[in-house]
XYZ file of C-alpha atoms in Angstrom:
628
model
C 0.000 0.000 0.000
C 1.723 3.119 -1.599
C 0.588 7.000 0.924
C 1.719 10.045 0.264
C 1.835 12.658 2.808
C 1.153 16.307 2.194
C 3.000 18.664 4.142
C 2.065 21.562 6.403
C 4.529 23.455 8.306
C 3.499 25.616 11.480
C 6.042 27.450 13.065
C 6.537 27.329 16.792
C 8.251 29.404 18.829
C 11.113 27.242 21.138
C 9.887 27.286 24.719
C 13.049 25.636 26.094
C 13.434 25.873 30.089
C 17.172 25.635 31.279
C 17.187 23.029 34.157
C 20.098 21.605 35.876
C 19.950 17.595 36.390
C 21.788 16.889 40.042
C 24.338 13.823 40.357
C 22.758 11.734 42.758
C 25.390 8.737 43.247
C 27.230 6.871 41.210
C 26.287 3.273 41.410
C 28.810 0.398 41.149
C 27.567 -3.291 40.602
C 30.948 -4.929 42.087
C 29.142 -3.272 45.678
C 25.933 -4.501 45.099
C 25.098 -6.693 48.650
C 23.618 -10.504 47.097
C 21.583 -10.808 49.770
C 18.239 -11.588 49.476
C 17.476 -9.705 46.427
C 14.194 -8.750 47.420
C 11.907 -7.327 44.790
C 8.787 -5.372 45.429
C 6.662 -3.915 42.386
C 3.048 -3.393 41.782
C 2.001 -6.647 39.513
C 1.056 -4.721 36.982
C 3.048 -0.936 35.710
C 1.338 1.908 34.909
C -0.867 1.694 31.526
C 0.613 4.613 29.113
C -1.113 7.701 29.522
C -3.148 6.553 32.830
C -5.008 4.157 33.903
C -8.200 6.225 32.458
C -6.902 6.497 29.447
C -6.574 2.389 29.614
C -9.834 2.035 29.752
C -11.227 4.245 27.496
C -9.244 2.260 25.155
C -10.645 -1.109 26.151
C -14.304 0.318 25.297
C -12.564 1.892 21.668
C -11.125 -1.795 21.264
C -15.326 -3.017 21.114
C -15.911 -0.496 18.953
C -12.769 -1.393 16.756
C -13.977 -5.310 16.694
C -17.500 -4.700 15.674
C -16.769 -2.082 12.819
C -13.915 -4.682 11.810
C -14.357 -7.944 12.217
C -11.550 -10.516 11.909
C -11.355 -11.983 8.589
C -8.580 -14.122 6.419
C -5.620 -12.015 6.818
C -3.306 -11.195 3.077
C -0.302 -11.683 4.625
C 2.848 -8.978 3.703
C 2.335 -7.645 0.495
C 5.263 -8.371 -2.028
C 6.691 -10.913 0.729
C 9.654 -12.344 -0.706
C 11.430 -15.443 1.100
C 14.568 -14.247 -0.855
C 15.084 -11.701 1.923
C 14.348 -13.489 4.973
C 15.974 -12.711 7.394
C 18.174 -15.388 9.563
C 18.532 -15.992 13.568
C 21.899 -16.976 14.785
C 21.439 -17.473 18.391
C 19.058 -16.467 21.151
C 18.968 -16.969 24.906
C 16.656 -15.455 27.561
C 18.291 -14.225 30.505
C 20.609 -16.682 32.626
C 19.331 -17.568 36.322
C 20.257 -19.539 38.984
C 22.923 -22.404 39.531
C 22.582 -24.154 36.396
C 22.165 -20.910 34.384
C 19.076 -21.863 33.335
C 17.936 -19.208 30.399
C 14.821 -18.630 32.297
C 13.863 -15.790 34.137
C 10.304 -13.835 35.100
C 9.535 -10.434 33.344
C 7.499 -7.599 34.102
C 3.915 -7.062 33.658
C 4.327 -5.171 31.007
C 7.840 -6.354 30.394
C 9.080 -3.187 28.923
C 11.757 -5.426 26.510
C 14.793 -3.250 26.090
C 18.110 -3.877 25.303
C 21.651 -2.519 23.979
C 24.703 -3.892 22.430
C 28.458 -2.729 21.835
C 30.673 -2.632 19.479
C 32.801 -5.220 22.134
C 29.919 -7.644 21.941
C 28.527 -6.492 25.668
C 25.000 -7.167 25.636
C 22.581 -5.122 28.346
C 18.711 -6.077 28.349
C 16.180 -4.839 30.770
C 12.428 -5.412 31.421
C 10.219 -4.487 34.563
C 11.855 -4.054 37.180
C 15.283 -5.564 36.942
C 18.726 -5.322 34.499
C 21.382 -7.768 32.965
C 24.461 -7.465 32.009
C 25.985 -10.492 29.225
C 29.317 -11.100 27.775
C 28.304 -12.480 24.328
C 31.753 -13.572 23.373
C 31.942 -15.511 26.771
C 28.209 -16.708 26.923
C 28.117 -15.922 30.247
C 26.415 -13.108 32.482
C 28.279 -10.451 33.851
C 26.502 -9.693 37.287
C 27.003 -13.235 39.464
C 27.647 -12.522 43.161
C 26.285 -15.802 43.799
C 25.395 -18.913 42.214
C 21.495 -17.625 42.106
C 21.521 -13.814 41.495
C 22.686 -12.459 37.973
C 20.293 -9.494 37.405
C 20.513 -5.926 39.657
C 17.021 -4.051 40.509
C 16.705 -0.969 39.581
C 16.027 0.384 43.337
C 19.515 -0.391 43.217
C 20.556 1.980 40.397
C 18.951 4.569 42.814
C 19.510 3.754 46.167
C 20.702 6.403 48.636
C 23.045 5.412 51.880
C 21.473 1.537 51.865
C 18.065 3.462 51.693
C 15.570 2.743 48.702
C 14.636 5.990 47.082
C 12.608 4.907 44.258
C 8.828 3.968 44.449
C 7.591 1.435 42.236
C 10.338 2.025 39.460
C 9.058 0.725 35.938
C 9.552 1.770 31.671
C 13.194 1.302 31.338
C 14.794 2.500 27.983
C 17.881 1.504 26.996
C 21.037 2.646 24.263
C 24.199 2.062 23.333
C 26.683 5.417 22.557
C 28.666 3.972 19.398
C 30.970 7.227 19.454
C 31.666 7.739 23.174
C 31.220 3.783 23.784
C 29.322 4.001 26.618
C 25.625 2.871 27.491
C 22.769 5.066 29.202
C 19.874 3.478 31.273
C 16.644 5.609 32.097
C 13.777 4.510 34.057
C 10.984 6.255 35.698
C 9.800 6.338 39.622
C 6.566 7.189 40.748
C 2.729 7.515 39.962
C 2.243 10.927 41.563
C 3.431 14.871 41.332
C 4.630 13.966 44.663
C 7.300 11.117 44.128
C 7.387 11.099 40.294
C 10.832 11.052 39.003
C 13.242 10.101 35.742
C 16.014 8.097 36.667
C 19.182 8.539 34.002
C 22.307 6.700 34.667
C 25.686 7.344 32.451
C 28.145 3.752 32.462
C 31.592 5.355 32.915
C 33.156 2.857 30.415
C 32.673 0.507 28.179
C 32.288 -2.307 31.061
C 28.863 -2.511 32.430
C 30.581 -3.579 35.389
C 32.244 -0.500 35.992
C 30.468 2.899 37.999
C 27.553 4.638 36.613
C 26.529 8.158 37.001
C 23.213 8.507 38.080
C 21.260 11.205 37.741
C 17.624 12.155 38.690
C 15.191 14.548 36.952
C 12.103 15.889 38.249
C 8.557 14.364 36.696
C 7.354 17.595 37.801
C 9.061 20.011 36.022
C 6.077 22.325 35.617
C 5.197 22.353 39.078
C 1.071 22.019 38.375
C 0.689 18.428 39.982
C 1.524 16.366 36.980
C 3.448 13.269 36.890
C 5.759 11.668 34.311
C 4.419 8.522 31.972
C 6.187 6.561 29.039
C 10.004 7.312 28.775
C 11.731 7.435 24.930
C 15.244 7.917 24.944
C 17.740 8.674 22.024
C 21.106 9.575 21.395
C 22.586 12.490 19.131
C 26.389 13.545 18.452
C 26.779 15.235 21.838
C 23.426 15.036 23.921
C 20.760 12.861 25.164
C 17.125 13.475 24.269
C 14.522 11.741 26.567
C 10.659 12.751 25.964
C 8.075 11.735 28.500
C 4.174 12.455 28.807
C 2.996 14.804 31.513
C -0.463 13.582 33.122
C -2.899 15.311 36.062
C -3.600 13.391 38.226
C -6.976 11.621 39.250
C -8.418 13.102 35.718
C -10.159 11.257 32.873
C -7.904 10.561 29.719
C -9.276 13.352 28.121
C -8.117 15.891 30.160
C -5.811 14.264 32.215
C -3.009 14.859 29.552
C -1.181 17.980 30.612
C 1.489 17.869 27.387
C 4.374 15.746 26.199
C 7.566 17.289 26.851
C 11.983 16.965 25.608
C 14.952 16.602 28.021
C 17.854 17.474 26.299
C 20.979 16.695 28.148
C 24.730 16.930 27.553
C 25.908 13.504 27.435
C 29.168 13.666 27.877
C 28.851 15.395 31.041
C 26.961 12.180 32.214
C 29.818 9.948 31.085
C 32.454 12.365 33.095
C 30.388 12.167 36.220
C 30.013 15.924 36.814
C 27.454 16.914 40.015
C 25.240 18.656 36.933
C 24.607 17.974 33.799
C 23.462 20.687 31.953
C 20.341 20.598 29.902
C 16.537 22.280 29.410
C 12.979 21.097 28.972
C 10.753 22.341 25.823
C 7.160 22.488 26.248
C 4.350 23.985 24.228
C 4.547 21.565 21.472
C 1.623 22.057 19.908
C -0.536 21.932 16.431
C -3.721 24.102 16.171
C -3.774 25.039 19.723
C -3.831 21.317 21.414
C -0.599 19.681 22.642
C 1.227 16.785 20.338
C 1.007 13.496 22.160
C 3.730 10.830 22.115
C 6.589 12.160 20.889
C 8.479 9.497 19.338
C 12.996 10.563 19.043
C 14.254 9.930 15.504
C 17.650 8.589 16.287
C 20.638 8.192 13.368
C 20.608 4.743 11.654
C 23.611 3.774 10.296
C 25.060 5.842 13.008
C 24.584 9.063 15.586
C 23.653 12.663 13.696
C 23.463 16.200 15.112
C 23.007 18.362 16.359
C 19.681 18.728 14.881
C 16.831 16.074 15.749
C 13.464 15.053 14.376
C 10.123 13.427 16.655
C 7.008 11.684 15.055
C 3.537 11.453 16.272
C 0.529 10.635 14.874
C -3.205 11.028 16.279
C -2.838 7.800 17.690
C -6.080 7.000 20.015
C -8.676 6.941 16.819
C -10.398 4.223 15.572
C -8.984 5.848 11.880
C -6.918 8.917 10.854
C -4.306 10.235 8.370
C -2.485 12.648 10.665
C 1.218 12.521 11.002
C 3.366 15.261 12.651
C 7.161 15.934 12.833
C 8.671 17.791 14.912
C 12.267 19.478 14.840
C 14.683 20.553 16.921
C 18.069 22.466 15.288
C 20.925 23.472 17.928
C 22.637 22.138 20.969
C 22.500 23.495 24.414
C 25.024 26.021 23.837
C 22.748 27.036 20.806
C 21.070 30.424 22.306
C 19.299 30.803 18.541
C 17.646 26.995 18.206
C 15.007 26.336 16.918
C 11.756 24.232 16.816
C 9.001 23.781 13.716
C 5.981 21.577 13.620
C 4.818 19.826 10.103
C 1.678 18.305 9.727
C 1.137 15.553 7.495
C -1.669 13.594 5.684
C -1.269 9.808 4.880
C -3.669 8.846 2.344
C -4.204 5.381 4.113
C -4.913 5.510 7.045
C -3.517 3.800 10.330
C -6.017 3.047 13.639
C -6.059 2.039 17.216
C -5.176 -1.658 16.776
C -7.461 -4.210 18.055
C -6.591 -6.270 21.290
C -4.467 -9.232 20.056
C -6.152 -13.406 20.347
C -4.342 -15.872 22.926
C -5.875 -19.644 23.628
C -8.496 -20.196 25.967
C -10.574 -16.448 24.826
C -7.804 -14.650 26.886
C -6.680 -11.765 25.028
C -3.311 -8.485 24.942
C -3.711 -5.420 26.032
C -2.280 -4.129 22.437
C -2.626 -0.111 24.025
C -3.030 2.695 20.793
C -1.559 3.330 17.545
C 1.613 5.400 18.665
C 4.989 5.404 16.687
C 6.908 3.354 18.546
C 10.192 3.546 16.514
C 12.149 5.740 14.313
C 15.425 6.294 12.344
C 16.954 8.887 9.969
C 19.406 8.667 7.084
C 20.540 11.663 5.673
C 17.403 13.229 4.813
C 15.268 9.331 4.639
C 13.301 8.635 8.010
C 11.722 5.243 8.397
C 9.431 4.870 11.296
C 6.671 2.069 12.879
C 3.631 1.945 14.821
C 0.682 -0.283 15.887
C -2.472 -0.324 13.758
C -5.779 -2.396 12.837
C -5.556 -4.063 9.570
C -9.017 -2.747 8.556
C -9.072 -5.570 5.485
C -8.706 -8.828 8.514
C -9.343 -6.980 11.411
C -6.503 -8.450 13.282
C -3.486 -6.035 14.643
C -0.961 -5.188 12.604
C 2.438 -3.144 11.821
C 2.434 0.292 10.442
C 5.783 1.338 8.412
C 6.471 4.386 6.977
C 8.920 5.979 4.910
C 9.599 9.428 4.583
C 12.455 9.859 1.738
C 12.604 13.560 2.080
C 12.128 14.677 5.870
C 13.637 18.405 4.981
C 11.375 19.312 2.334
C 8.315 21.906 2.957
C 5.847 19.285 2.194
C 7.584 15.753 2.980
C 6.396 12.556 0.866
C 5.605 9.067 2.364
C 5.302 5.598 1.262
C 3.550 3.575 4.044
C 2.911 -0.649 4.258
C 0.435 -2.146 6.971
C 2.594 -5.283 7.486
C -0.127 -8.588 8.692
C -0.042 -11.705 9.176
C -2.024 -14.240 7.853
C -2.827 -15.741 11.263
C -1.397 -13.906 14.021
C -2.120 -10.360 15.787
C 1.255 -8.701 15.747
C 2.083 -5.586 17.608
C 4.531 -3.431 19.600
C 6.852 -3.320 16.617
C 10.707 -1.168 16.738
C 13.251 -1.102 13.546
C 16.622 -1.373 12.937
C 18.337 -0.014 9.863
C 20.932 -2.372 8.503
C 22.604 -0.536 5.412
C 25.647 -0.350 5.212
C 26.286 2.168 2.165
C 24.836 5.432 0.941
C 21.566 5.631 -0.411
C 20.810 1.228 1.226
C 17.892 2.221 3.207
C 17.248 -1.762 4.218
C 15.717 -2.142 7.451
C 14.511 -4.859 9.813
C 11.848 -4.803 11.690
C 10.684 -6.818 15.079
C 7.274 -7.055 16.618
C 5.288 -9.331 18.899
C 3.062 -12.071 17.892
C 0.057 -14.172 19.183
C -2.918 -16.068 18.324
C -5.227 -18.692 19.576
C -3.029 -21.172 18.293
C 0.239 -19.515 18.266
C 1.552 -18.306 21.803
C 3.140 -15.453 22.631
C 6.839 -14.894 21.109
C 8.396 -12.506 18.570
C 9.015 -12.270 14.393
C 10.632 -10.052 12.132
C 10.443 -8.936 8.845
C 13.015 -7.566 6.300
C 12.420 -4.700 3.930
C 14.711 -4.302 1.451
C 14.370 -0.327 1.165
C 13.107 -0.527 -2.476
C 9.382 -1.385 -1.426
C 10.389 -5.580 -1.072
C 9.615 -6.971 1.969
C 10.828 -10.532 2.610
C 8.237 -13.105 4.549
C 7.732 -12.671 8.427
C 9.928 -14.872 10.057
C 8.745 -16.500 13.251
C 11.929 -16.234 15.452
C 10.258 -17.239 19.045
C 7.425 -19.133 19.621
C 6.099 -19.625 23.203
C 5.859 -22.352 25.512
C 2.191 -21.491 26.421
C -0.526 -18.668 26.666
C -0.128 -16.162 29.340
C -2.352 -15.854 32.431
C -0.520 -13.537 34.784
C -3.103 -11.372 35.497
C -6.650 -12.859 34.370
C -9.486 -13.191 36.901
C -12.605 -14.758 35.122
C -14.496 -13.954 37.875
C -14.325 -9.771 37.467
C -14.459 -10.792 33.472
C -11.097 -10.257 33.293
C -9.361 -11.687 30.551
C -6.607 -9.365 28.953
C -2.870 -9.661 29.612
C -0.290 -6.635 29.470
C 1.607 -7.449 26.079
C 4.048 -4.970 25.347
C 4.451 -1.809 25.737
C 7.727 -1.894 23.568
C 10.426 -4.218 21.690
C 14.356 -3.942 22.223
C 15.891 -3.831 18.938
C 19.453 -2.738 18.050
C 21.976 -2.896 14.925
C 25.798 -3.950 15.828
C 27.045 -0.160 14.839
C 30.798 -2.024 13.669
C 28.666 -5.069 11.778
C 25.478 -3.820 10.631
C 24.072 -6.673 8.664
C 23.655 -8.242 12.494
C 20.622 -6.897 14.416
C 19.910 -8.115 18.621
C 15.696 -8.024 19.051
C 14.491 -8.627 22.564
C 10.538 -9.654 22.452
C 7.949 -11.196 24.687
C 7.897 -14.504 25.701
C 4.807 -16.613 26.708
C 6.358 -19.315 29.716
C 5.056 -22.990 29.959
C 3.887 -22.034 33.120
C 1.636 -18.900 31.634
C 3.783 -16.861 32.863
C 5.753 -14.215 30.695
C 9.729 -13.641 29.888
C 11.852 -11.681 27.969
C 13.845 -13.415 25.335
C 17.446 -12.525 23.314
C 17.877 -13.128 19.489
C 20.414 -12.111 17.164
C 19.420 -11.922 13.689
C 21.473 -11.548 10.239
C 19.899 -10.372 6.811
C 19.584 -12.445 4.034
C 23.233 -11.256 2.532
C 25.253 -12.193 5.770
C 24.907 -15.611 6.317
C 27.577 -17.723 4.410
C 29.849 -14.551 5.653
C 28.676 -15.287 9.491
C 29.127 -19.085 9.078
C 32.841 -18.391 7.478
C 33.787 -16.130 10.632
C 32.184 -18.558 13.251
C 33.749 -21.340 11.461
C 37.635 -19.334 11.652
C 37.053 -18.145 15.217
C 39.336 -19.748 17.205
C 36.997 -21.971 19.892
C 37.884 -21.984 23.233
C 36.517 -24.685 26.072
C 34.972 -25.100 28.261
C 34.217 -21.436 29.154
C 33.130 -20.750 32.096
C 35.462 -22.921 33.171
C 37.119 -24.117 36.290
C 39.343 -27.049 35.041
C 41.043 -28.254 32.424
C 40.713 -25.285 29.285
C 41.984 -26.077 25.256
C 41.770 -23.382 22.431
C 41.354 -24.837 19.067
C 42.840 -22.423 16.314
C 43.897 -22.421 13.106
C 46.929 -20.599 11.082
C 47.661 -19.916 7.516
C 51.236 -19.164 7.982
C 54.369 -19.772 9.698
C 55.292 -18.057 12.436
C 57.056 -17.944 16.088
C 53.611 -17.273 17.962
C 53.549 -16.560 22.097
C 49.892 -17.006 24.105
C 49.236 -14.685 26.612
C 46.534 -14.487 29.588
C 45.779 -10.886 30.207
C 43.196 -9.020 32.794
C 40.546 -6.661 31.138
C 42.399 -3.581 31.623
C 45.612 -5.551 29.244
C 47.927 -6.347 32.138
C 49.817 -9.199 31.765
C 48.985 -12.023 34.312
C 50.783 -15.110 32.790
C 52.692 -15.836 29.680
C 51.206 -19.333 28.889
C 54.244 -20.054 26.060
C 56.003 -19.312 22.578
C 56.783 -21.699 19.915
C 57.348 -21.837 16.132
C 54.236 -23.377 14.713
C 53.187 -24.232 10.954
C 50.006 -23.554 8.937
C 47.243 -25.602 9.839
C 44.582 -26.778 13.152
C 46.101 -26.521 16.213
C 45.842 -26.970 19.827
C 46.754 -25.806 23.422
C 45.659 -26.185 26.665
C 46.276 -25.777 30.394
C 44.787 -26.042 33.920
C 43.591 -22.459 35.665
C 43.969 -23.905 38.850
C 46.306 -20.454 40.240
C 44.275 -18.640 38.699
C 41.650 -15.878 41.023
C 38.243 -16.069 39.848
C 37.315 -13.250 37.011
C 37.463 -12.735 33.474
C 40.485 -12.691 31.523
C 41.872 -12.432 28.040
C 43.400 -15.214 26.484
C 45.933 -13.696 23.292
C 47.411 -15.282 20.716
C 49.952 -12.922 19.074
C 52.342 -13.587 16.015
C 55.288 -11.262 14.469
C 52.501 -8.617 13.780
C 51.129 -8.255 16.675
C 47.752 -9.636 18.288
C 46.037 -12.204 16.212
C 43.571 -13.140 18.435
C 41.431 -12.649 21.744
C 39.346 -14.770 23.548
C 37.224 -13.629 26.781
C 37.846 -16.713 29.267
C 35.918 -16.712 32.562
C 37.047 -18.506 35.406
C 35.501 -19.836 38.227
C-alpha cells in the first residue's frame, strides 16, 4: 500500500526551560550486597497515559472489533522469502545455579536492550537489568550462584536506603561514538514522588560505575506526573521525551502535554554533580498539545546536532495525521530552533485491536503510537501499531519518509499482517551499510489462539520488497498472569515496547528482545540475534575461523582450538581486562594448519580474563575466558 503525505509546516516558537539535572550517586555493581534480592513492584506498571486512558481504550477496542471484524488475513504484500531474514542465536536471561535461560519479566515487560561494538550485551524489562558477555556466553553480574540481574532500586539507592517507588519503563542505548551505554527509568505515579532516573556507564564495562542522575517528573510544578520514557542519542546530547499527566483526571483531560529533556551527554559519562540541559514544552498543532513524541535517532550511526520526533493522532479508531517535529541546535545554541509539520497519509492507520491468545484470553495491544524511528541523511523510516481494517486483526504500520527536509515531505507507508497472528509493539533497525541502502529490519510481537506469545521479524529491502515474516520465538504457552474470570477479566499486558538494536561495527547483524509466553503462563523476555539475508555464508565463514575456546566458564582443564595460515614464532598470553599481563602461557614456532593448546587455571583468582594469541605482527587473536 503506496501513501503520500502532504506537508504543512506551522512554526513554533522554542519554549526551552534551562534546568540543571543533580548527580545523585554513582552506582557500582561490584558493591551490590547478594543478599536476598528482594523485589517489590506493583504486579502490573502503569498503563501509558493513565489508567483512564486504559480504559477508554478497552471500550474503543469493542468499537474497533465490531466495525472490523476478523477476517482471512493477506499476509505482507510483495513478501519475498529471498530476503528473509536469519537468527543466529538467542537466549533469555541466565538464572540460577545451572544458568538456566529462564527468568520472570514484568507485567508489562518493557523489553529493552543494547549492544556494543565489544559484543557487551545489556537487556532490561520491569523491574530488573542484565548485564551479558556475548563472546563468553556468560552473564556479567554473578555474586552468587542464584543472582545475575541488579534491581533498579539499586541503580537509585541512597546510603542503603531505597529511594525509588515502584520504578518501571526502562529505555535503553548504546553510545557507538563515546562507547558508553545510558539506562533511564521512571519512579513514581504521583506529582509527589514522580521522578526520571538517568544513569551514564563510565566505560565501556557494564561492570564498571555509573553516574546517576535524577530529573524531576514535575518540572512544571502544576501536579503532573511523568508517563512513558523514549530515549535517544545524538552527536553530543541525550534526548529523553516523556508524557505529563494530572492526576486523578479522565484521559481526556488528564493529559497535561508531552515534553523533551535534552541533556549533555558527555557530562553524564564524566560524572560531573550537573549535567546541563533544558525542557521544551508547548509543542503544539492548532492550539492542542502533540502526544507521544516518538525521538528519531541516526541509523547507520549518531547525527546532530539537529533532531526530528514523530507522532501521529494515535487513540482513533482511523486517521491520516502525522506530525514531525524538529529541533536544530545544541545546548550552547542560544538561537535553536523548533518547527511543527503536519502531514496527511492517504491510508490511514487506527487504534489496533486487542491481540487473540488460547483459551478467549486476550493483549492489552494499548493505541496506535509510533513506537520507533530512524533517519538517514534526509530518509526517516518509522513504525507503529495499527488495525488491519481488510482482517481486522493487529498489525504493523511502516512508513517511509524519503525527504524529511522538504516543505511538504512525501511518504510511502505498508500495513505489514499476518495471515494468522495479531502482531504488535513493533521497533526497527536499519541495517545498510552504504549510501543511499535504506534496508531495514523490523521486530514485533506475535500471538494467536493457536500460536503463543513470542516474537518475528520482517526484512524490507528499502526498495518497497519486503521478505516473509519470520517467526523467530514461539512460546511455551498462553499467558495468564493477570486474568481473573471472575471480574471478566481476561486481557494480559503485552508490550508496551520491543528492544531492537543494529551492531554499529557489523550492521548486517541486528539483537531483538521480544515477549515470551512461559510454559507455566507466565511471561519472559527473550534474546535473538538476527542476520539479513546477505550475511549468512559470511557469518558461518567467521564462526567457522574463530578460534573456539573450552569449556568457558570454566574451572578445570581449558583447550583453544585455532587455526593458522602461515608460519610463524607465535607466544599465548593471559591478560586481565584492563591488558595487564597475568601469565605468559608459552612461545613456539608453529606451521600452517589446526592446532591446539591447553592448560589447567587452577592459580588462577576467579574473574574474566583475556586469552591472546599474538604472532610477528602483533595480536592475532582474543578470547574472553571466565574462570571460576
Amino acid at each position: 500500500m503506496i501513501a503520500s503525505i502532504c506537508g504543512y509546516a506551522q512554526s513554533l516558537k522554542p519554549e526551552a526551560h534551562p534546568y540543571t539535572v543533580k548527580k545523585i550517586k554513582t552506582f557500582d555493581p561490584k558493591q551490590v550486597k547478594a543478599d536476598h534480592q528482594l523485589s517489590i513492584q506493583s504486579l502490573e506498571a502503569p498503563s501509558p497515559d493513565g489508567d483512564s486512558y486504559r480504559s477508554y481504550l478497552m471500550r474503543l477496542k469493542n468499537d474497533i472489533e465490531k466495525r472490523y471484524p476478523r477476517k482471512n488475513a493477506r499476509g505482507a504484500s510483495s513478501a519475498d522469502p529471498i530476503y528473509n531474514p536469519t537468527m543466529i542465536r538467542d537466549f533469555g536471561c541466565f538464572n540460577g545455579p545451572n544458568l538456566d535461560r529462564i527468568n520472570l519479566g514484568g507485567t508489562p515487560n518493557d523489553n529493552t536492550l543494547a549492544v556494543s561494538n565489544d559484543n557487551i550485551l545489556i537487556s532490561s524489562y520491569n523491574t530488573r537489568i542484565y548485564f551479558h558477555d556475548l563472546d563468553a556466553d556468560t552473564p556479567m553480574y554473578r555474586p552468587n550462584p542464584f543472582v545475575t540481574t541488579i534491581s533498579f532500586a539499586e541503580f537509585a539507592m541512597e546510603n542503603d536506603s531505597v529511594t525509588t517507588s515502584a520504578p518501571f519503563d526502562p529505555k535503553l542505548l548504546y553510545d557507538p561514538d563515546a562507547d558508553r551505554f545510558v539506562l533511564v527509568f521512571l519512579s513514581g505515579r504521583t506529582p509527589d514522588d514522580s521522578k526520571n532516573v538517568v544513569a551514564f556507564s563510565s566505560t565501556n564495562n557494564p561492570m564498571d560505575p555509573w553516574n546517576v542522575y535524577e530529573l524531576t517528573g514535575n518540572p512544571k510544578g502544576n501536579r503532573t506526573w511523568t508517563d512513558y520514557p523514549a530515549i535517544a542519542l545524538t552527536e553530543g546530547e541525550l534526548f529523553l521525551t516523556i508524557n505529563l499527566l494530572r492526576e486523578n483526571e479522565p484521559w481526556q483531560t488528564g493529559f497535561e502535554e508531552t515534553i523533551i529533556w535534552q541533556m549533555d551527554k558527555q557530562a553524564g559519562y564524566d560524572g560531573l554533580d550537573s549535567l546541563p540541559s533544558k525542557w521544551w514544552g508547548n509543542i503544539n498543532f492548532g492550539g492542542k498539545p502533540i502526544r507521544n513524541l516518538s525521538p528519531v535517532q541516526g541509523g547507520k550511526g549518531l547525527v546532530g546536532p539537529d533532531i526530528w520526533f514523530l507522532s501521529n493522532r494515535n487513540f482513533d479508531i482511523k486517521n491520516d495525521t502525522i506530525f514531525m517535529v524538529h529541533i536544530t541546535g545544541d545546548l550552547a545554541d542560544q538561537n535553536a530552533q523548533s518547527e511543527v509539520k503536519f502531514g496527511l497519509s492517504t491510508i490511514p492507520y487506527g487504534a489496533p485491536p486487542n491481540a487473540k491468545q488460547a483459551d478467549n484470553h486476550i493483549f492489552d495491544t494499548n493505541d496506535g503510537r509510533v513506537l520507533g524511528a530512524f533517519i538517514d541523511g534526509k530518509h526517516v523510516q518509522f513504525v507503529a501499531n495499527t488495525i488491519d481494517t481488510t482482517s481486522g486483526q493487529a498489525a504493523v504500520f511502516h512508513g517511509i519518509i524519503n525527504d524529511i527536509e522538504q516543505s511538504q515531505p512525501s511518504a510511502e507507508t505498508e500495513i505489514i499482517t499476518h495471515a494468522s497472528m495479531d502482531i504488535g509493539y513493533p521497533n526497527i533497525a536499519a541495517t545498510g551499510n552504504a549510501n543511499g541502502d535504506y534496508s531495514s529490519i523490523i521486530g514485533f510481537d506475535h500471538s494467536s489462539p493457536t500460536d503463543f506469545a513470542g516474537f518475528s521479524a520482517i526484512y524490507y529491502n528499502g526498495n518497497n520488497e519486503y521478505s516473509e515474516i519470520v517467526m523467530l520465538i514461539e512460546g511455551e504457552n498462553y499467558v495468564d498472569r493477570l486474568s481473573s474470570p471472575q471480574q471478566g477479566r481476561l486481557y494480559e499486558r503485552w508490550g508496551d515496547y520491543f528492544g531492537i538494536q543494529r551492531m554499529y561495527n557489523d550492521p548486517r547483524r541486528v539483537w531483538t528482545c521480544g515477549y515470551y509466553g512461559m510454559s507455566n503462563t507466565g511471561n519472559s523476555i527473550w534474546m535473538a540475534e538476527l542476520s539479513t539475508h546477505d550475511y549468512v555464508s559470511s557469518i558461518a565463514e567467521k564462526q567457522a575461523a574463530k578460534p573456539k575456546l573450552y569449556p568457558n566458564p570454566a574451572n578445570d582443564r581449558i583447550s583453544l582450538e585455532f587455526e593458522l595460515d602461515k608460519k610463524d614464532h607465535y607466544q599465548f598470553d593471559l591478560v586481565d581486562l584492563n591488558g595487564r599481563l597475568v601469565v605468559q602461557l608459552g612461545k613456539d614456532y608453529l606451521h600452517e594448519g589446526l592446532h591446539e593448546i591447553s592448560f589447567a587455571p587452577f592459580y588462577l583468582k576467579a574473574g574474566t580474563y583475556l586469552l591472546n594469541v599474538s604472532n610477528s605482527t602483533g595480536i592475532m587473536s582474543s578470547q574472553k575466558l571466565v574462570i571460576q
